[in-house]
Short mmCIF file of C-alpha atoms in Angstrom, two decimals:
data_model
loop_
_atom_site.label_atom_id
_atom_site.label_comp_id
_atom_site.label_asym_id
_atom_site.label_seq_id
_atom_site.Cartn_x
_atom_site.Cartn_y
_atom_site.Cartn_z
CA MET A 33 -0.01 0.04 0.15
CA ALA A 34 1.24 3.66 -1.08
CA LYS A 35 2.24 6.09 1.66
CA ARG A 36 -0.23 8.66 2.17
CA ARG A 37 1.05 12.06 0.77
CA THR A 38 1.33 14.81 3.54
CA LYS A 39 0.89 18.55 2.67
CA LYS A 40 3.83 20.63 3.75
CA ARG A 41 2.91 24.03 2.21
CA THR A 42 -0.56 24.45 3.81
CA HIS A 43 -0.13 22.07 6.60
CA VAL A 44 2.99 22.96 8.20
CA PRO A 45 3.32 21.47 11.56
CA VAL A 46 3.17 23.93 14.52
CA ASP A 47 6.11 23.92 16.67
CA GLN A 48 5.10 23.25 20.35
CA GLU A 49 7.68 25.49 21.65
CA LEU A 50 6.43 28.46 20.00
CA LEU A 51 2.96 27.77 21.11
CA LYS A 52 4.00 27.83 24.68
CA GLY A 53 5.25 31.30 24.46
CA ILE A 54 2.04 32.64 22.81
CA PRO A 55 -0.38 34.08 25.39
CA LYS A 56 -3.79 32.44 25.42
CA SER A 57 -6.97 33.81 26.88
CA MET A 58 -10.17 32.69 28.20
CA VAL A 59 -13.29 34.77 28.20
CA ILE A 60 -15.82 33.46 30.83
CA ARG A 61 -18.69 34.84 32.89
CA VAL A 62 -19.19 34.06 36.78
CA GLY A 63 -22.27 34.37 38.82
CA GLN A 64 -26.03 33.29 38.56
CA THR A 65 -27.04 36.69 37.66
CA SER A 66 -24.67 36.96 34.74
CA MET A 67 -25.45 33.58 33.54
CA ALA A 68 -29.04 34.47 33.07
CA ASN A 69 -28.32 37.47 31.18
CA HIS A 70 -28.72 36.65 27.43
CA SER A 71 -27.15 39.98 26.49
CA LEU A 72 -24.23 39.27 28.34
CA ASN A 73 -23.99 36.18 26.87
CA GLN A 74 -24.06 37.43 23.52
CA LEU A 75 -21.31 40.04 24.41
CA VAL A 76 -19.20 37.28 25.66
CA LYS A 77 -19.24 35.54 22.35
CA ASP A 78 -18.52 38.70 20.61
CA PHE A 79 -15.43 39.41 22.87
CA ARG A 80 -14.25 35.73 22.06
CA GLN A 81 -14.18 37.01 18.51
CA ILE A 82 -11.65 39.80 19.38
CA MET A 83 -9.48 37.28 21.10
CA GLN A 84 -9.21 34.92 18.47
CA PRO A 85 -7.24 32.76 17.39
CA TYR A 86 -5.65 32.04 20.85
CA THR A 87 -8.74 31.72 22.91
CA ALA A 88 -11.44 29.07 24.01
CA ILE A 89 -14.03 29.94 21.33
CA LYS A 90 -16.36 27.09 22.29
CA LEU A 91 -16.10 27.34 25.91
CA LYS A 92 -19.29 26.65 27.73
CA GLU A 93 -19.77 27.52 31.49
CA ARG A 94 -22.28 26.08 33.84
CA LYS A 95 -24.05 27.62 36.80
CA SER A 96 -22.16 25.11 39.02
CA ASN A 97 -18.71 26.46 37.95
CA LYS A 98 -16.83 28.76 40.09
CA LEU A 99 -13.86 30.80 39.52
CA LYS A 100 -11.47 28.35 40.99
CA ASP A 101 -12.36 25.76 38.56
CA PHE A 102 -11.43 27.90 35.78
CA VAL A 103 -8.13 28.98 37.49
CA ILE A 104 -7.18 25.49 38.00
CA MET A 105 -7.63 24.56 34.60
CA CYS A 106 -5.46 27.67 33.27
CA GLY A 107 -2.28 25.63 34.19
CA PRO A 108 -2.68 22.42 32.19
CA LEU A 109 -4.12 24.66 29.09
CA ASP A 110 -1.29 27.30 29.15
CA VAL A 111 -3.89 30.12 29.58
CA SER A 112 -2.28 33.32 30.45
CA HIS A 113 -5.29 35.62 30.70
CA LEU A 114 -8.63 35.57 32.10
CA PHE A 115 -11.38 37.85 30.98
CA ILE A 116 -14.16 37.53 33.63
CA PHE A 117 -17.53 39.26 33.08
CA THR A 118 -19.99 39.58 36.21
CA GLN A 119 -23.21 41.30 36.93
CA SER A 120 -24.06 42.43 40.47
CA GLU A 121 -27.20 41.00 42.05
CA LYS A 122 -28.25 44.21 43.58
CA THR A 123 -27.42 47.01 41.15
CA GLY A 124 -27.04 45.20 37.81
CA ASN A 125 -23.94 46.77 37.01
CA VAL A 126 -21.77 44.65 34.58
CA SER A 127 -17.84 44.32 35.58
CA LEU A 128 -14.90 43.13 33.40
CA LYS A 129 -11.89 41.69 35.40
CA VAL A 130 -8.73 41.25 33.40
CA ALA A 131 -6.45 38.85 35.40
CA ARG A 132 -3.00 37.40 34.69
CA THR A 133 -2.50 33.83 35.48
CA PRO A 134 -1.14 32.43 37.75
CA LYS A 135 -0.22 34.99 40.32
CA GLY A 136 -2.16 38.11 39.09
CA PRO A 137 -2.59 41.08 39.11
CA THR A 138 -6.40 41.63 38.46
CA ILE A 139 -7.47 44.70 37.02
CA THR A 140 -11.29 45.47 37.51
CA PHE A 141 -13.27 47.73 35.15
CA ASN A 142 -16.68 48.87 35.40
CA VAL A 143 -18.68 48.52 32.18
CA LEU A 144 -20.56 51.77 31.69
CA ASP A 145 -22.31 50.74 28.34
CA TYR A 146 -21.67 48.30 25.65
CA SER A 147 -22.82 47.49 22.04
CA LEU A 148 -23.13 43.96 20.65
CA GLY A 149 -22.04 43.10 17.27
CA LYS A 150 -25.31 42.77 15.78
CA ASP A 151 -26.45 46.17 16.95
CA ILE A 152 -23.55 48.02 15.27
CA LYS A 153 -24.33 46.13 11.87
CA LYS A 154 -27.82 47.68 11.90
CA PHE A 155 -26.50 51.24 11.85
CA LEU A 156 -23.70 50.62 9.33
CA LYS A 157 -24.12 51.23 5.61
CA ARG A 158 -21.94 48.64 4.49
CA PRO A 159 -21.44 46.19 7.52
CA LYS A 160 -18.79 43.40 7.75
CA SER A 161 -19.15 39.81 8.96
CA LEU A 162 -15.96 38.37 9.90
CA ASN A 163 -14.74 35.16 7.98
CA LYS A 164 -12.66 32.31 9.08
CA GLU A 165 -9.83 33.76 7.21
CA ASP A 166 -10.14 36.89 9.16
CA VAL A 167 -9.60 35.67 12.52
CA LEU A 168 -6.47 33.30 11.66
CA ASN A 169 -4.12 36.03 13.00
CA PRO A 170 -4.55 38.24 16.25
CA PRO A 171 -5.62 41.83 15.75
CA LEU A 172 -3.32 44.79 15.77
CA LEU A 173 -3.40 46.55 19.10
CA VAL A 174 -3.51 50.27 19.30
CA LEU A 175 -3.55 52.21 22.52
CA ASN A 176 -4.23 55.90 22.61
CA GLY A 177 -4.46 58.58 25.16
CA PHE A 178 -2.42 56.98 27.79
CA ASN A 179 0.43 58.58 29.56
CA THR A 180 3.66 56.72 29.28
CA LYS A 181 6.01 59.44 30.87
CA GLY A 182 9.18 58.36 32.88
CA THR A 183 7.72 59.88 36.12
CA GLU A 184 6.83 57.80 39.10
CA SER A 185 3.66 58.98 40.03
CA ASP A 186 0.69 56.96 41.21
CA ASP A 187 -1.72 57.58 38.21
CA GLU A 188 1.09 56.80 35.89
CA ASN A 189 2.08 53.54 37.52
CA VAL A 190 -1.36 52.58 37.24
CA GLU A 191 -1.48 53.35 33.62
CA LYS A 192 1.74 51.50 33.25
CA ILE A 193 0.18 48.27 34.73
CA ILE A 194 -2.86 48.60 32.50
CA ILE A 195 -0.60 49.09 29.19
CA SER A 196 1.47 46.22 30.37
CA MET A 197 -1.46 44.03 30.85
CA PHE A 198 -3.13 44.86 27.40
CA GLN A 199 0.14 44.70 25.57
CA ASN A 200 0.60 41.07 26.72
CA ILE A 201 -2.83 39.61 25.80
CA PHE A 202 -1.41 39.04 22.06
CA PRO A 203 1.89 37.83 20.81
CA PRO A 204 4.39 40.42 19.83
CA LEU A 205 4.84 41.38 16.31
CA ASN A 206 8.03 40.68 14.21
CA PRO A 207 8.51 43.08 11.39
CA HIS A 208 10.81 41.00 9.71
CA LYS A 209 8.50 37.94 9.54
CA THR A 210 4.82 39.39 9.59
CA GLN A 211 3.22 40.23 6.37
CA LEU A 212 0.83 42.96 6.07
CA ASN A 213 -1.64 40.99 4.28
CA SER A 214 -2.01 38.75 7.37
CA ILE A 215 -3.23 41.74 9.52
CA LYS A 216 -6.99 41.90 9.28
CA ARG A 217 -8.33 43.64 12.30
CA VAL A 218 -7.55 46.25 14.76
CA LEU A 219 -8.42 46.51 18.48
CA MET A 220 -8.01 49.93 19.73
CA LEU A 221 -8.10 51.32 23.22
CA HIS A 222 -8.54 55.14 23.63
CA LYS A 223 -8.45 56.80 27.21
CA ASP A 224 -10.24 60.18 27.47
CA SER A 225 -7.89 62.37 29.41
CA LYS A 226 -11.02 64.26 31.10
CA THR A 227 -13.21 61.50 31.98
CA LYS A 228 -10.64 58.77 32.48
CA GLU A 229 -12.94 56.44 30.42
CA ILE A 230 -11.37 53.73 28.16
CA SER A 231 -13.08 53.05 24.76
CA LEU A 232 -12.73 49.65 23.20
CA ARG A 233 -13.39 49.34 19.59
CA HIS A 234 -12.86 46.44 17.13
CA TYR A 235 -12.45 47.48 13.49
CA PHE A 236 -11.80 45.47 10.34
CA ILE A 237 -9.16 46.58 7.98
CA ASP A 238 -10.49 47.10 4.37
CA VAL A 239 -7.87 47.91 1.45
CA LYS A 240 -9.38 49.01 -2.00
CA ASP A 241 -7.79 49.84 -4.98
CA VAL A 242 -8.15 53.46 -6.43
CA GLU A 243 -7.95 55.00 -9.83
CA LEU A 244 -9.33 51.55 -11.24
CA SER A 245 -12.58 51.22 -12.89
CA ARG A 246 -14.94 48.33 -11.98
CA ASN A 247 -14.08 46.25 -14.94
CA LEU A 248 -10.43 46.63 -14.36
CA LYS A 249 -10.91 45.59 -10.97
CA LYS A 250 -12.58 42.62 -11.83
CA LEU A 251 -9.53 41.65 -14.13
CA TYR A 252 -7.05 42.57 -11.55
CA ASN A 253 -8.92 40.42 -8.79
CA ALA A 254 -9.46 37.59 -11.19
CA LYS A 255 -5.97 35.95 -10.46
CA SER A 256 -6.76 35.50 -6.87
CA HIS A 257 -10.41 35.05 -7.16
CA LEU A 258 -11.30 32.37 -9.73
CA ASN A 259 -14.95 31.97 -8.64
CA LYS A 260 -15.70 35.45 -9.65
CA THR A 261 -17.03 36.31 -13.08
CA LEU A 262 -15.20 38.26 -15.67
CA PRO A 263 -16.60 41.55 -17.01
CA ASN A 264 -18.90 41.53 -20.04
CA LEU A 265 -16.97 42.12 -23.21
CA HIS A 266 -20.06 41.79 -25.51
CA ARG A 267 -20.40 45.65 -26.19
CA LYS A 268 -16.75 46.33 -26.17
CA LYS A 269 -14.75 46.56 -29.62
CA ASP A 270 -11.28 46.78 -28.11
CA ILE A 271 -9.50 45.68 -24.85
CA SER A 272 -8.62 49.43 -24.43
CA SER A 273 -12.31 50.26 -24.14
CA LEU A 274 -12.49 47.90 -21.14
CA ILE A 275 -9.41 49.27 -19.39
CA LEU A 276 -9.70 53.08 -20.16
CA ASP A 277 -13.55 52.87 -20.22
CA HIS A 278 -14.09 55.26 -23.33
CA ASP A 279 -17.57 54.51 -23.53
CA LEU A 280 -18.47 55.84 -20.12
CA ASN A 281 -15.72 58.61 -19.88
CA ALA A 282 -12.76 57.29 -18.27
CA TYR A 283 -12.78 57.03 -14.31
CA THR A 284 -16.04 58.90 -13.87
CA SER A 285 -19.16 56.79 -12.70
CA GLU A 286 -17.64 53.50 -12.37
CA SER A 287 -14.66 54.61 -10.22
CA GLU A 288 -14.43 54.58 -6.52
CA MET A 289 -13.16 58.27 -6.16
CA GLU A 290 -15.48 58.86 -3.11
CA ASP A 291 -12.91 58.11 -0.70
CA ASP A 292 -11.13 60.60 1.52
CA GLU A 293 -7.82 61.84 -0.05
CA ASP A 294 -6.21 61.25 3.52
CA ALA A 295 -7.19 57.43 3.34
CA ILE A 296 -5.14 56.94 0.17
CA VAL A 297 -1.71 55.33 0.34
CA LYS A 298 1.02 54.30 -1.93
CA ILE A 299 1.77 50.58 -2.24
CA ALA A 300 4.24 48.88 -4.27
CA GLU A 301 3.05 45.56 -5.23
CA GLN A 302 5.67 42.49 -5.33
CA ASN A 303 5.20 38.84 -5.64
CA ASP A 304 5.93 37.95 -2.13
CA ASN A 305 3.29 40.29 -0.72
CA LYS A 306 5.94 42.12 1.27
CA ILE A 307 6.24 46.02 1.32
CA ASN A 308 9.61 47.79 1.75
CA VAL A 309 9.14 51.12 3.47
CA SER A 310 11.46 54.06 2.16
CA LYS A 311 13.96 54.99 4.58
CA GLN A 312 14.63 58.62 3.05
CA GLN A 313 10.92 59.86 3.19
CA PRO A 314 9.85 59.96 7.08
CA LEU A 315 6.30 58.70 7.90
CA PRO A 316 3.78 61.37 8.66
CA LYS A 317 2.41 61.63 12.14
CA LYS A 318 -0.57 59.01 12.78
CA PRO A 319 -3.81 60.84 13.05
CA THR A 320 -6.28 59.91 15.90
CA LEU A 321 -9.68 58.59 15.33
CA ASP A 322 -12.84 60.52 16.19
CA LEU A 323 -14.34 58.25 18.85
CA GLU A 324 -17.57 60.69 19.49
CA THR A 325 -18.96 60.41 15.89
CA GLY A 326 -21.84 58.32 15.32
CA LEU A 327 -21.97 55.07 13.53
CA GLU A 328 -23.28 56.30 10.24
CA LYS A 329 -19.93 58.32 9.65
CA GLU A 330 -17.94 55.17 9.11
CA GLU A 331 -16.13 56.80 6.12
CA GLU A 332 -14.39 59.52 8.68
CA GLU A 333 -12.68 56.52 10.62
CA ASP A 334 -10.11 55.98 8.30
CA GLU A 335 -6.41 55.61 9.16
CA ASN A 336 -3.84 57.15 7.18
CA MET A 337 -0.09 56.42 6.25
CA GLU A 338 2.17 56.71 3.41
CA ILE A 339 4.45 54.04 2.22
CA GLU A 340 6.59 53.90 -0.75
CA ASP A 341 8.70 51.08 -2.20
CA ASP A 342 12.49 51.48 -2.02
CA SER A 343 13.34 49.52 -5.08
CA ASN A 344 16.86 50.99 -5.44
CA THR A 345 18.35 49.33 -2.30
CA ASN A 346 17.71 46.03 -4.00
CA ASN A 347 19.09 47.01 -7.46
CA THR A 348 15.62 46.15 -9.07
CA PRO A 349 13.97 48.25 -11.62
CA ASP A 350 11.56 50.77 -10.45
CA ILE A 351 8.07 49.77 -9.79
CA ALA A 352 5.07 52.19 -10.14
CA PRO A 353 3.33 52.45 -6.70
CA ARG A 354 -0.27 51.66 -6.88
CA LYS A 355 -2.83 53.92 -4.83
CA LYS A 356 -5.08 52.12 -2.38
CA ALA A 357 -7.44 53.20 0.07
CA ILE A 358 -7.77 51.83 3.59
CA ARG A 359 -10.90 51.99 5.52
CA LEU A 360 -11.65 50.75 9.09
CA THR A 361 -15.12 48.97 9.39
CA GLU A 362 -16.23 48.60 12.99
CA VAL A 363 -17.32 45.02 13.64
CA GLY A 364 -18.00 45.22 17.35
CA PRO A 365 -18.37 44.97 20.15
CA ARG A 366 -18.08 48.32 21.59
CA LEU A 367 -17.39 49.02 25.17
CA ASN A 368 -16.96 51.87 27.61
CA LEU A 369 -14.85 51.10 30.61
CA ARG A 370 -13.78 52.72 33.79
CA LEU A 371 -11.09 51.64 36.04
CA VAL A 372 -12.31 50.64 39.59
CA LYS A 373 -9.32 48.88 41.19
CA ILE A 374 -6.20 46.79 40.91
CA GLU A 375 -5.52 43.88 43.31
CA GLU A 376 -2.88 41.11 43.87
CA GLY A 377 -3.47 37.66 42.72
CA ILE A 378 -6.56 36.61 40.90
CA CYS A 379 -9.66 38.46 42.42
CA SER A 380 -8.13 37.97 45.77
CA GLY A 381 -5.17 39.81 47.85
CA LYS A 382 -4.03 43.17 48.55
CA ILE A 383 -5.83 46.23 46.86
CA LEU A 384 -2.76 48.01 44.91
CA HIS A 385 -4.98 50.70 43.64
CA HIS A 386 -8.75 51.97 44.01
CA GLU A 387 -10.05 54.69 41.98
CA PHE A 388 -12.93 55.53 44.41
CA VAL A 389 -11.70 54.88 47.82
CA ARG A 390 -8.58 56.64 49.13
CA LYS A 391 -7.09 55.56 52.16
CA THR A 392 -4.57 57.69 54.70
CA ASP A 393 -1.30 56.33 55.77
CA ASP A 394 -2.50 55.27 59.19
CA GLU A 395 -5.32 53.40 57.58
CA VAL A 396 -2.96 51.64 55.12
CA ARG A 397 -0.52 50.72 57.71
CA LEU A 398 -3.58 49.43 59.86
CA LEU A 399 -4.84 47.37 56.78
CA GLU A 400 -1.33 45.97 56.27
CA LYS A 401 -1.30 44.83 59.85
CA LYS A 402 -4.65 43.24 59.53
CA HIS A 403 -3.67 41.45 56.29
CA ALA A 404 -0.33 40.27 57.90
CA ALA A 405 -2.34 38.86 60.85
CA LYS A 406 -4.80 37.34 58.63
CA MET A 407 -1.89 35.82 56.60
CA ARG A 408 -0.48 34.50 59.81
CA LEU A 409 -3.71 32.91 60.93
CA LYS A 410 -4.05 31.28 57.69
CA GLU A 411 -0.51 29.99 57.64
CA GLN A 412 -1.22 28.66 61.03
CA ARG A 413 -4.34 26.98 60.06
CA ARG A 414 -2.77 25.54 56.97
CA LYS A 415 -0.03 23.97 59.28
CA GLU A 416 -2.60 22.57 61.48
CA GLN A 417 -4.53 21.10 58.58
CA GLU A 418 -1.35 19.47 57.16
CA ALA A 419 -0.60 18.03 60.93
CA ASN A 420 -4.13 16.78 61.08
CA ILE A 421 -3.92 15.14 57.73
CA SER A 422 -0.46 13.50 58.35
CA LYS A 423 -1.77 12.43 61.83
CA LYS A 424 -4.93 10.77 60.14
CA LYS A 425 -2.46 9.31 57.49
CA ALA A 426 -0.28 7.78 60.14
CA THR A 427 -3.21 6.31 62.11
CA LYS A 428 -4.70 4.90 58.80
CA ASP A 429 -1.34 3.41 57.80
CA ALA A 430 -1.00 1.93 61.38
CA LYS A 431 -4.48 0.30 61.07
CA LYS A 432 -3.61 -0.89 57.58
CA GLN A 433 -0.42 -2.68 59.00
CA ARG A 434 -2.37 -4.18 61.80
CA LYS A 435 -4.97 -5.50 59.48
CA LEU A 436 -2.09 -6.93 57.13
CA GLU A 437 -0.53 -8.49 60.42
CA ARG A 438 -3.73 -10.17 61.44
CA ARG A 439 -4.23 -11.36 57.94
CA LYS A 440 -1.00 -12.90 57.95
CA ALA A 441 -1.47 -14.52 61.26
CA ARG A 442 -4.70 -16.07 60.16
CA LYS A 443 -3.37 -17.33 56.88
CA ALA A 444 -0.33 -18.89 58.85
CA GLN A 445 -2.91 -20.48 61.43
CA GLU A 446 -4.91 -21.84 58.46
CA GLU A 447 -1.81 -23.59 57.04
CA LYS A 448 -0.82 -25.15 60.37
CA GLU A 449 -4.26 -26.34 60.91
CA GLN A 450 -4.08 -27.81 57.12
CA GLU A 451 -0.91 -29.58 57.87
CA ASN A 452 -2.24 -30.96 61.19
CA GLY A 453 -5.41 -32.27 59.44
CA GLU A 454 -3.10 -34.02 56.91
CA GLU A 455 -1.13 -35.70 59.53
CA ASN A 456 -4.12 -36.89 61.51
CA ALA A 457 -5.68 -38.30 58.29
CA SER A 458 -2.51 -40.43 57.49
CA GLY A 459 -2.37 -41.60 61.02
CA GLN A 460 -6.03 -42.64 60.95
CA SER A 461 -5.42 -44.55 57.79
CA ASP A 462 -2.47 -46.74 59.04
CA SER A 463 -4.52 -47.56 62.26
CA ASP A 464 -7.51 -48.59 60.03
CA SER A 465 -5.42 -50.99 57.98
CA ASP A 466 -3.86 -52.55 61.39
CA SER A 467 -7.34 -52.83 62.84
CA ASP A 468 -8.46 -54.73 59.58
CA SER A 469 -5.67 -57.09 59.66
CA ASP A 470 -6.15 -57.75 63.28
CA SER A 471 -9.91 -58.39 62.88
CA ASP A 472 -9.06 -60.91 59.95
CA ASN A 473 -6.67 -62.68 62.13
CA ASP A 474 -9.39 -62.91 64.91
CA HIS A 475 -11.93 -64.15 62.38
CA TYR A 476 -10.00 -67.15 61.06
CA SER A 477 -8.12 -67.91 64.39
CA ASP A 478 -10.61 -70.91 65.08
CA VAL A 479 -9.96 -72.69 61.83
CA PRO A 480 -7.73 -75.66 62.40
CA GLU A 481 -4.32 -75.73 60.62
CA ASP A 482 -4.81 -79.15 58.73
CA ILE A 483 -8.03 -78.28 57.15
CA ASP A 484 -6.73 -78.63 53.81
CA SER A 485 -5.67 -82.27 54.38
CA ASP A 486 -8.86 -83.33 55.52
CA LEU A 487 -11.13 -81.34 53.11
CA PHE A 488 -11.21 -84.17 50.35
CA SER A 489 -10.21 -87.09 52.70
CA GLU A 490 -13.61 -88.83 52.55
CA VAL A 491 -13.80 -88.46 48.83
CA GLU A 492 -10.33 -90.16 48.40
CA ASP A 493 -11.40 -92.80 50.50
CA ALA A 494 -14.37 -93.65 48.57
CA MET A 495 -12.36 -93.97 45.47
#
């Protein structure tokens, strides 16, 4: 039988060592109230779409599951981050807790409001649905509005913790190996300096050609999309009529020139789908996105950059750059967060920072004493529990040893009794044989010795 062929180009085996270094996440909801909220359930599913591909997309929680159950499973599954959605039973407020396993810290956010992905699609003119190819790679993380200066104030230390937490939820980008075509999504976190609210947005990157008619786009995309139909050449006299579009006044009605000029970039097409950025021309400053605009103004949410092919460095002929428009389409979900507190461990431990509660130095020292006393009491109880467990184990082992000794003694006694029974049986058989011989001798003791000579004496005399 022939050996089965293995695909090496499309089914490349994944290196397990590289997978261990990739951060993985788990998005869960904890609490009876949160489990009964259908809107929160859909929010959890949409948030898992953001964290793909290194997340548990098909995880199903149960009402009997506790937070401790998920924390225990983070070790065997190599999960590095936990996103926990909870809802208060009294107020109904939704909270998001981001925890780093296994030792923390845990950052708690209050979800002021949120919008699901299906709600955003209803208000967009051209909504976008993510496919399997769009979530094969993690999104590009963009942090805006966070203060990253070198001072050591309390607020800046808090922001450093938040930035470090969100930067480590996705694997780092390698500029030498990462292809631009693989980046399909953007996750943006914007902090308002006045209200201190953090806006979380999820966008899809859409790149379109500019200065190309619709027919020419069909020809240009036919090489990579074989399932799409070619333009109709029935009424065309020459191929130039199709490319230059003389019949419809070139680049007028069928061209997509309604895109903003700031969204147009120059990209040099190459066979390996890689782009060389010119070192001579500096990149312009990255503009900020307007987060206060409504969902109807999706064309204004464009990210701009200018990239030019540096063909002279490789001694290759000059390649005319092709203009393309980059548009960001929001796919959801949308969350507005507010920081509440930062604590050690996973939802337990010392509170490092609280946004609404301020403690004096005396109160902090008193709390530290109480915490130290609590930890000593916890350590003492742990030692007592270990001593009780060892004592119970020693008692159990001693009982088991006595049971084995009694079993051995019983077995030895049974063997001894069996040997004695065999000896008695053999002695009784010998005595029975002797008694039988003695009884035979007693039975024939009255027979005379010359019985044989007198047995046929009368017959012999008669003859």
